[in-house]
PDB file of C-alpha atoms in Angstrom:
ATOM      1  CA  UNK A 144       0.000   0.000   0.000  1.00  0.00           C
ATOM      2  CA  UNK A 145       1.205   3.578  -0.737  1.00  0.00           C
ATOM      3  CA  UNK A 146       2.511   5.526   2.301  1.00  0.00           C
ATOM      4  CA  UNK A 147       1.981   9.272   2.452  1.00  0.00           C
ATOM      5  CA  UNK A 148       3.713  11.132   4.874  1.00  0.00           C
ATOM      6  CA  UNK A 149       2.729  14.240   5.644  1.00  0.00           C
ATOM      7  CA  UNK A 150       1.893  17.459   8.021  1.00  0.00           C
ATOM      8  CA  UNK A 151      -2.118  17.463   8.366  1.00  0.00           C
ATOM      9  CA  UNK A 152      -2.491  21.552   7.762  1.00  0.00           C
ATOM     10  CA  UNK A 153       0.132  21.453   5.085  1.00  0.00           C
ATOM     11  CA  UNK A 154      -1.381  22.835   1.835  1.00  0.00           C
ATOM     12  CA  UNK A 155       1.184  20.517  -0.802  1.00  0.00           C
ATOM     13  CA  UNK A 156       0.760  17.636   2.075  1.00  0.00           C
ATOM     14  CA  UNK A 157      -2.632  17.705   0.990  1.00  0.00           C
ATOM     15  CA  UNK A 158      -2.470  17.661  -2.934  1.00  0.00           C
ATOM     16  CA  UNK A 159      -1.264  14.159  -2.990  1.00  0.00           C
ATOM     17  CA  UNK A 160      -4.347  13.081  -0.356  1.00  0.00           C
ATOM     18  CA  UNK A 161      -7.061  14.915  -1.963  1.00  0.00           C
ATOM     19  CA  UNK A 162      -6.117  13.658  -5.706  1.00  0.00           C
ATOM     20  CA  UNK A 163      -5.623   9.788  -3.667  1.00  0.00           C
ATOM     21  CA  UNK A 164      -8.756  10.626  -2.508  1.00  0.00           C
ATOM     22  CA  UNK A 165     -10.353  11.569  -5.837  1.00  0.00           C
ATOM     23  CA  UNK A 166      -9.002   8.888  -7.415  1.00  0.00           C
ATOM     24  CA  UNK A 167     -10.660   6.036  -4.886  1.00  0.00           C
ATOM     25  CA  UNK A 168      -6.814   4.584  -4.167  1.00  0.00           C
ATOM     26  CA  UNK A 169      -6.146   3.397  -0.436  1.00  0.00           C
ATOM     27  CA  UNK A 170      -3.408   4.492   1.211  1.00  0.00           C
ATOM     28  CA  UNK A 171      -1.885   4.531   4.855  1.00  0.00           C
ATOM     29  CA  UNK A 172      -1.254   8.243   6.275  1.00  0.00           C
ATOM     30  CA  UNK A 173       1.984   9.000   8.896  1.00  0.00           C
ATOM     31  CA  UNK A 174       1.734  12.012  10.201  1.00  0.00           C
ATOM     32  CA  UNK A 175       5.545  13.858  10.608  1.00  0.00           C
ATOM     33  CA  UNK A 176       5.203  17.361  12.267  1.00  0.00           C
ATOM     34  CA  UNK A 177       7.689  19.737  10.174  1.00  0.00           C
ATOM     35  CA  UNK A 178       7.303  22.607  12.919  1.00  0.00           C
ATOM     36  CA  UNK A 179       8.735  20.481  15.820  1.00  0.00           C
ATOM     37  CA  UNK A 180      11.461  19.199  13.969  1.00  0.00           C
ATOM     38  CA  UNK A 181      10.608  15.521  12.688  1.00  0.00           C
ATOM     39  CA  UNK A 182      11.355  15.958   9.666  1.00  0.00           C
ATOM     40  CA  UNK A 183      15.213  16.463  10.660  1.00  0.00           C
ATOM     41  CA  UNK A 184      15.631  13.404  11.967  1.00  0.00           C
ATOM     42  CA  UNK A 185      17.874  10.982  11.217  1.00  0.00           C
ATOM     43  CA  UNK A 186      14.985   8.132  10.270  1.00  0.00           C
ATOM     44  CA  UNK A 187      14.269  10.854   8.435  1.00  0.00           C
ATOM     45  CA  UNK A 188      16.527  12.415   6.337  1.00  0.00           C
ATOM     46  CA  UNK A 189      17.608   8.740   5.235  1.00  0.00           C
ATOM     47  CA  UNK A 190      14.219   8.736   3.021  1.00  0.00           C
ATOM     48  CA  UNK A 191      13.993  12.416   2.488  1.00  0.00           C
ATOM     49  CA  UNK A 192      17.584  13.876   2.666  1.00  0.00           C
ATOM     50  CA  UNK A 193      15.563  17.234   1.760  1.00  0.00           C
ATOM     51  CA  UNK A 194      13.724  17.106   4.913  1.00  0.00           C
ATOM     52  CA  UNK A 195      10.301  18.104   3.904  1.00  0.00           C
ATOM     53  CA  UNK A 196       6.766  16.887   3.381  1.00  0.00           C
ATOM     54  CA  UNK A 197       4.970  15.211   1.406  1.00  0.00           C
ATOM     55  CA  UNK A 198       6.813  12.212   1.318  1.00  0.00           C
ATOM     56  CA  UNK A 199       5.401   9.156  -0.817  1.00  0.00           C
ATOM     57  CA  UNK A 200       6.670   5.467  -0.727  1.00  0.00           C
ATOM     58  CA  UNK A 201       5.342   3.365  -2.960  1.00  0.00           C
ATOM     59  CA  UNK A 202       4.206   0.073  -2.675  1.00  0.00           C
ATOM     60  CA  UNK A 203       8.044  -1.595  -3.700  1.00  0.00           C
ATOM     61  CA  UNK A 204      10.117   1.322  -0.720  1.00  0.00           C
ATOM     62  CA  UNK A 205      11.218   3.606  -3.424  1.00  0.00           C
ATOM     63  CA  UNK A 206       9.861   6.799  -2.750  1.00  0.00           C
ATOM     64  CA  UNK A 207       8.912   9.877  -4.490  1.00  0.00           C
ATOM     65  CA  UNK A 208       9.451  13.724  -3.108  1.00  0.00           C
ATOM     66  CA  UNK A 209       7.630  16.732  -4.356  1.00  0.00           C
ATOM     67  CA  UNK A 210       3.897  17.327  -4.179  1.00  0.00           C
ATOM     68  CA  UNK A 211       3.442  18.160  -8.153  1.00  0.00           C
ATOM     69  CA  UNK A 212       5.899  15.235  -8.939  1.00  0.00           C
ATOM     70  CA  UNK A 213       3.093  13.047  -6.930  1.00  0.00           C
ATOM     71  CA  UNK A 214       0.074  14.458  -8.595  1.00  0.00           C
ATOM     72  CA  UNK A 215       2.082  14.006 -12.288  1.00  0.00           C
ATOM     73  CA  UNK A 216       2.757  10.014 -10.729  1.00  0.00           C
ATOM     74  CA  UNK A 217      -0.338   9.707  -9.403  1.00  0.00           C
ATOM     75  CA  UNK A 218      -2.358  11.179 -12.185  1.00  0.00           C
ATOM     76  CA  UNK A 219      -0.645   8.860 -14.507  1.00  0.00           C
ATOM     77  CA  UNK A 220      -2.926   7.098 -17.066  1.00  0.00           C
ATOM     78  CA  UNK A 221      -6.067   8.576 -15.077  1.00  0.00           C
ATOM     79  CA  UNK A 222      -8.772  11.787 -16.364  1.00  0.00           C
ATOM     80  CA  UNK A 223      -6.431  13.889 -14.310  1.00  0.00           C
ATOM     81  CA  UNK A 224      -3.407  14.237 -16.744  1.00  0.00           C
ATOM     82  CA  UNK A 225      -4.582  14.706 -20.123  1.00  0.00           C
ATOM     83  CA  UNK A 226      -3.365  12.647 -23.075  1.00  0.00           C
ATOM     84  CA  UNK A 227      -3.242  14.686 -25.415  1.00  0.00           C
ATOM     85  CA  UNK A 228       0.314  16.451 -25.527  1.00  0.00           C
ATOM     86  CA  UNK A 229      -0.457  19.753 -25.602  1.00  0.00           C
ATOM     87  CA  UNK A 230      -2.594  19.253 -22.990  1.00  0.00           C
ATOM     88  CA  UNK A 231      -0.694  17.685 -20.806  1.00  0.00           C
ATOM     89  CA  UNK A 232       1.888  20.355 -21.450  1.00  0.00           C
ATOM     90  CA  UNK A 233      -0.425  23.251 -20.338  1.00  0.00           C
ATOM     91  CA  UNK A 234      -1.039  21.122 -17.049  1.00  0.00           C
ATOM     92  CA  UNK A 235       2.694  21.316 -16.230  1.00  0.00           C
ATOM     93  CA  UNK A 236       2.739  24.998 -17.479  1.00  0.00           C
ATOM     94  CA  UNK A 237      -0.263  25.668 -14.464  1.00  0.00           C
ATOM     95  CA  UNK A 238       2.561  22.951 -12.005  1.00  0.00           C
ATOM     96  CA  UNK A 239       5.444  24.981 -12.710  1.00  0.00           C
ATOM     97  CA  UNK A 240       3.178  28.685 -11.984  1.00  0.00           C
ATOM     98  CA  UNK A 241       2.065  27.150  -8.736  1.00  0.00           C
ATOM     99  CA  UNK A 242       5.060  27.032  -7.451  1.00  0.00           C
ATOM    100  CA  UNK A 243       7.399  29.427  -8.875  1.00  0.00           C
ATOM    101  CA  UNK A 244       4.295  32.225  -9.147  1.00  0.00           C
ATOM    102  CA  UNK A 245       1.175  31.408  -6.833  1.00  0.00           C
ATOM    103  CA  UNK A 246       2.819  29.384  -3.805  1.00  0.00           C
ATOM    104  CA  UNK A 247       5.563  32.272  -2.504  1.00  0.00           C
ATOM    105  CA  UNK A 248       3.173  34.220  -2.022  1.00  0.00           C
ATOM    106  CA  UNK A 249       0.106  33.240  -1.467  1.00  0.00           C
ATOM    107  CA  UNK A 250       0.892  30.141   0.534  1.00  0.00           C
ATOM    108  CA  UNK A 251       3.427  32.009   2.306  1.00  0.00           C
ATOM    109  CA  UNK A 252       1.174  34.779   3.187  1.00  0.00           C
ATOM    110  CA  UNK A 253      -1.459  32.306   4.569  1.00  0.00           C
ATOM    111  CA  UNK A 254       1.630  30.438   6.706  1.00  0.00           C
ATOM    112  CA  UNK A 255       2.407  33.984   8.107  1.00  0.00           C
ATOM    113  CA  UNK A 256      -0.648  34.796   8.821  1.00  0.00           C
ATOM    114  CA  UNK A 257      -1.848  31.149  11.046  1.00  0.00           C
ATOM    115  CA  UNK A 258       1.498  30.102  12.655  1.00  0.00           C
ATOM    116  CA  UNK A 259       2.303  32.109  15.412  1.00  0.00           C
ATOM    117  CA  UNK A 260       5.930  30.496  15.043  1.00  0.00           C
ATOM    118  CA  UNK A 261       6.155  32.828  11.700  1.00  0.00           C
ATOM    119  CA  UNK A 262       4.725  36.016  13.360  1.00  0.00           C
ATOM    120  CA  UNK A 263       7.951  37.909  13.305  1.00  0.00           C
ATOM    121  CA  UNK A 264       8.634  37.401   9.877  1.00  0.00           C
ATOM    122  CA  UNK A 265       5.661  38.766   8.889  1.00  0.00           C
ATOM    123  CA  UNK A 266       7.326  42.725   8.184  1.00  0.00           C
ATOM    124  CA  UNK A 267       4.902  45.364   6.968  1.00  0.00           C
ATOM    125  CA  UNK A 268       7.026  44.710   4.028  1.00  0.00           C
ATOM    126  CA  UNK A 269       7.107  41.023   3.633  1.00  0.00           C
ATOM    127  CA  UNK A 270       3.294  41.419   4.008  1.00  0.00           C
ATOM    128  CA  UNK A 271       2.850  43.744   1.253  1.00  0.00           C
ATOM    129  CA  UNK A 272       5.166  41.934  -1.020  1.00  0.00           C
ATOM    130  CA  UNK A 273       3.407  38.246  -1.057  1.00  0.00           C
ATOM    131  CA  UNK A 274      -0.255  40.307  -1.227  1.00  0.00           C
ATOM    132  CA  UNK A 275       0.954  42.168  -4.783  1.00  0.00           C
ATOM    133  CA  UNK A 276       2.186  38.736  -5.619  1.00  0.00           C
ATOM    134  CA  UNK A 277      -0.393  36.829  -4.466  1.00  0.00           C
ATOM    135  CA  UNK A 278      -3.047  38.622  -6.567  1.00  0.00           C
ATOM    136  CA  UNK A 279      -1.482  38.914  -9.275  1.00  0.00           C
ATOM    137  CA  UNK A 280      -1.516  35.182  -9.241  1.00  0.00           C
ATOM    138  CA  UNK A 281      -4.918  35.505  -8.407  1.00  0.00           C
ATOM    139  CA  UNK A 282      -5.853  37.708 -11.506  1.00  0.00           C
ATOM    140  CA  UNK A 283      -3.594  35.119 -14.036  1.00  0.00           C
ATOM    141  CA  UNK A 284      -5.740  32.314 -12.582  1.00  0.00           C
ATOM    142  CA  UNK A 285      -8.836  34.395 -13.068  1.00  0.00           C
ATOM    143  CA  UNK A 286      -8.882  35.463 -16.435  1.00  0.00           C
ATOM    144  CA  UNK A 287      -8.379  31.689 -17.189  1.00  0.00           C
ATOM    145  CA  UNK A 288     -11.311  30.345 -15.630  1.00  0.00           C
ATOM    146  CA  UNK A 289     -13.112  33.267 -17.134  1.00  0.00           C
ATOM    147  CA  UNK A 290     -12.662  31.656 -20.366  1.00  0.00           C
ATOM    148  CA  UNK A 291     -13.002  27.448 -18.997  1.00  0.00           C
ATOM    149  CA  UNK A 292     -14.321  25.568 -16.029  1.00  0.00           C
ATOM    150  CA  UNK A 293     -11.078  24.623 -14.935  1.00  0.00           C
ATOM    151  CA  UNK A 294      -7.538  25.293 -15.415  1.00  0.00           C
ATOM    152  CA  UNK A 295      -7.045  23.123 -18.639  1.00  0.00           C
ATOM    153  CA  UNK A 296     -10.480  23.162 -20.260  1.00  0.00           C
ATOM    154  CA  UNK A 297     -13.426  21.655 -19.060  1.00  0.00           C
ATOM    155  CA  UNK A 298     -12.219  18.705 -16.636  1.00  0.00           C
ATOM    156  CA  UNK A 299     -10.523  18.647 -13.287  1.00  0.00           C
ATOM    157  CA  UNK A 300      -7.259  17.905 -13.860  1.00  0.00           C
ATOM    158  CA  UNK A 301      -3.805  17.908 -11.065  1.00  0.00           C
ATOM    159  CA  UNK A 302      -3.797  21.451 -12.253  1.00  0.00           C
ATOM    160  CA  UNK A 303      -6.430  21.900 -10.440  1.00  0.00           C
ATOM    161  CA  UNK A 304      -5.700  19.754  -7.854  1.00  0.00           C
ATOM    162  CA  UNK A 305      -2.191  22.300  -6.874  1.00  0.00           C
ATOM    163  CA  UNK A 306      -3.362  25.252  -7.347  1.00  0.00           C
ATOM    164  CA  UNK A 307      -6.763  24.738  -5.447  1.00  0.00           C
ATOM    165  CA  UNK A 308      -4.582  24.094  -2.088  1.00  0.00           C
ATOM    166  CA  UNK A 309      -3.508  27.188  -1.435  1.00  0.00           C
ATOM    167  CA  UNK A 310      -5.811  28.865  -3.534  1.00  0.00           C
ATOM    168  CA  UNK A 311      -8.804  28.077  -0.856  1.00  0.00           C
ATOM    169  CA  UNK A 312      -7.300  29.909   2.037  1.00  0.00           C
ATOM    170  CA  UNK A 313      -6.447  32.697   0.456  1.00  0.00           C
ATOM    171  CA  UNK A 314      -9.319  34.982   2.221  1.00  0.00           C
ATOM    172  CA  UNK A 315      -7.859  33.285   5.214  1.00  0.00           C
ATOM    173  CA  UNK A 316      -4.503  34.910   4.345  1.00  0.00           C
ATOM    174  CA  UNK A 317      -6.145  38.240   3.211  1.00  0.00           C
ATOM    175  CA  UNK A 318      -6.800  38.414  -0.415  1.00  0.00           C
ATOM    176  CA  UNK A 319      -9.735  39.830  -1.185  1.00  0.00           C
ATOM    177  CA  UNK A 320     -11.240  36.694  -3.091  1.00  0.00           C
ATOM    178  CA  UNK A 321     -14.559  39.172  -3.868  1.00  0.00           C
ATOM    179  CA  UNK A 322     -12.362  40.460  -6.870  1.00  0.00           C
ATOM    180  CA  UNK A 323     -12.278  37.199  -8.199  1.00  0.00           C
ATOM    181  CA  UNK A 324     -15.457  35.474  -8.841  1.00  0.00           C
ATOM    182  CA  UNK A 325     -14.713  33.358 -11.496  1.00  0.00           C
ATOM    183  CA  UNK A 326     -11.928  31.969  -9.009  1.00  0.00           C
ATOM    184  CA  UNK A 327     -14.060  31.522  -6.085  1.00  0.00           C
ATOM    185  CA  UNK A 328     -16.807  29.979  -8.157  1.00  0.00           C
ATOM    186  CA  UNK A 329     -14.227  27.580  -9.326  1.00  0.00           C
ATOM    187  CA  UNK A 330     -13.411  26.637  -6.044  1.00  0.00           C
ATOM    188  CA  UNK A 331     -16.917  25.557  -5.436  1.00  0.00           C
ATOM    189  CA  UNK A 332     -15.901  23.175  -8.503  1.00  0.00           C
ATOM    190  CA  UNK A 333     -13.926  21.571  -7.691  1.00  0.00           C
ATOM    191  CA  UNK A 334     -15.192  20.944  -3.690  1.00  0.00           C
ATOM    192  CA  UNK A 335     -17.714  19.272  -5.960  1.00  0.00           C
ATOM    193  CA  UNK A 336     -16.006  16.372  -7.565  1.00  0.00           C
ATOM    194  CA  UNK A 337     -16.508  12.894  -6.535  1.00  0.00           C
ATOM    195  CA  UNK A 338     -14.239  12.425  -3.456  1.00  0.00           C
ATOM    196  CA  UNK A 339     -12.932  15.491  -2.006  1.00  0.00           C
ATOM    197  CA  UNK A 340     -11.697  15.607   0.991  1.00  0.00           C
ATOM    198  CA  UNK A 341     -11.135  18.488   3.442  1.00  0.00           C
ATOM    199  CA  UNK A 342      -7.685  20.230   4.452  1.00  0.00           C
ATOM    200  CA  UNK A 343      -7.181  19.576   7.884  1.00  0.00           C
ATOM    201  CA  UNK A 344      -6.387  21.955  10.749  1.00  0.00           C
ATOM    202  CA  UNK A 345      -4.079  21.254  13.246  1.00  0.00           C
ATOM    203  CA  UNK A 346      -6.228  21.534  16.829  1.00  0.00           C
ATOM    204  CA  UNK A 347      -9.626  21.691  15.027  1.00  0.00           C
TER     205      UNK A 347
END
């Protein structure tokens, strides 16, 4: 059986478990708690020598870092990665914006905002920074889905999957998700596809 492990109120911890969850696939969850340290360890390191979660291990031990790497691996051969090549190449495109143009600041904003252990990074400047990024992520994403039900046309795909994430807490963070309807009602999309599953708060 697959092995996740992850941090429960970890927005790329809970990519790989919402698409596993999407998909129907079983899989046993271990819980490794980034902020107090266990993913230094020495048991650790030895499977991640990155030190961060998600984790998978597959079925066979080898094992697989990298939330979009998991939802490309996961996806495989399923209605979640297109087959067609251009397709499939606009779905990485949306991958490679999550991370290197939605998740610094948007994700970062959100994890500045709810851990108290990130309070004093969060400058009047740092602030201001990951909001002007942050929307205009925001805007990219909505004149997209102003123009298609999702991301890549009209079926959920792992595009969807990553950027929907982070995407979802953003009024928690303190984007004003009012200026972008066609993102919120997307949202509401994708909460209803067969098999989602919540994000998880630590404490709730």
């Amino acid at each position: 059986m697959l092995t996740l492990y992850s941090h429960p109120d970890s927005g790329n911890c809970y990519k790989p478990r919402l698409l596993l969850a999407k998909l129907g696939r079983p899989f046993r969850r271990v819980s490794v708690n980034s902020v107090t340290g266990e993913t230094q360890t020495a048991d650790f390191l030895a499977k991640n020598p990155n030190g961060k979660v998600p984790l998978l291990e597959l079925d066979d031990g080898r094992l697989l870092a990298e939330s979009n790497a998991m939802l490309l691996y996961l996806g495989e051969g399923t209605r979640f990665v297109p087959e067609d090549a251009y397709q499939r190449a606009l779905v990485y495109q949306w991958l490679f914006f999550e991370q290197y143009s939605h998740e610094p600041y948007v994700a970062v904003r959100r994890a500045l905002t709810i851990y108290p252990e990130r309070a004093a990074e969060a400058t009047p400047e740092k602030m201001a920074a990951t909001l002007a990024g942050g929307n205009k992520a925001l805007r990219v994403m909505e004149a997209q889905l102003a123009k298609s039900a999702f991301l890549v046309g009209d079926a959920l795909t792992v595009a969807d999957i990553a950027l929907f994430a982070y995407t979802q807490d953003a009024a928690i963070a303190g984007f004003d998700m009012d200026q972008f309807p066609h993102v919120e009602d997307w949202l509401g999309r994708v909460r209803a596809e067969p098999g989602h599953v919540p994000m998880e708060w630590l404490g709730a």
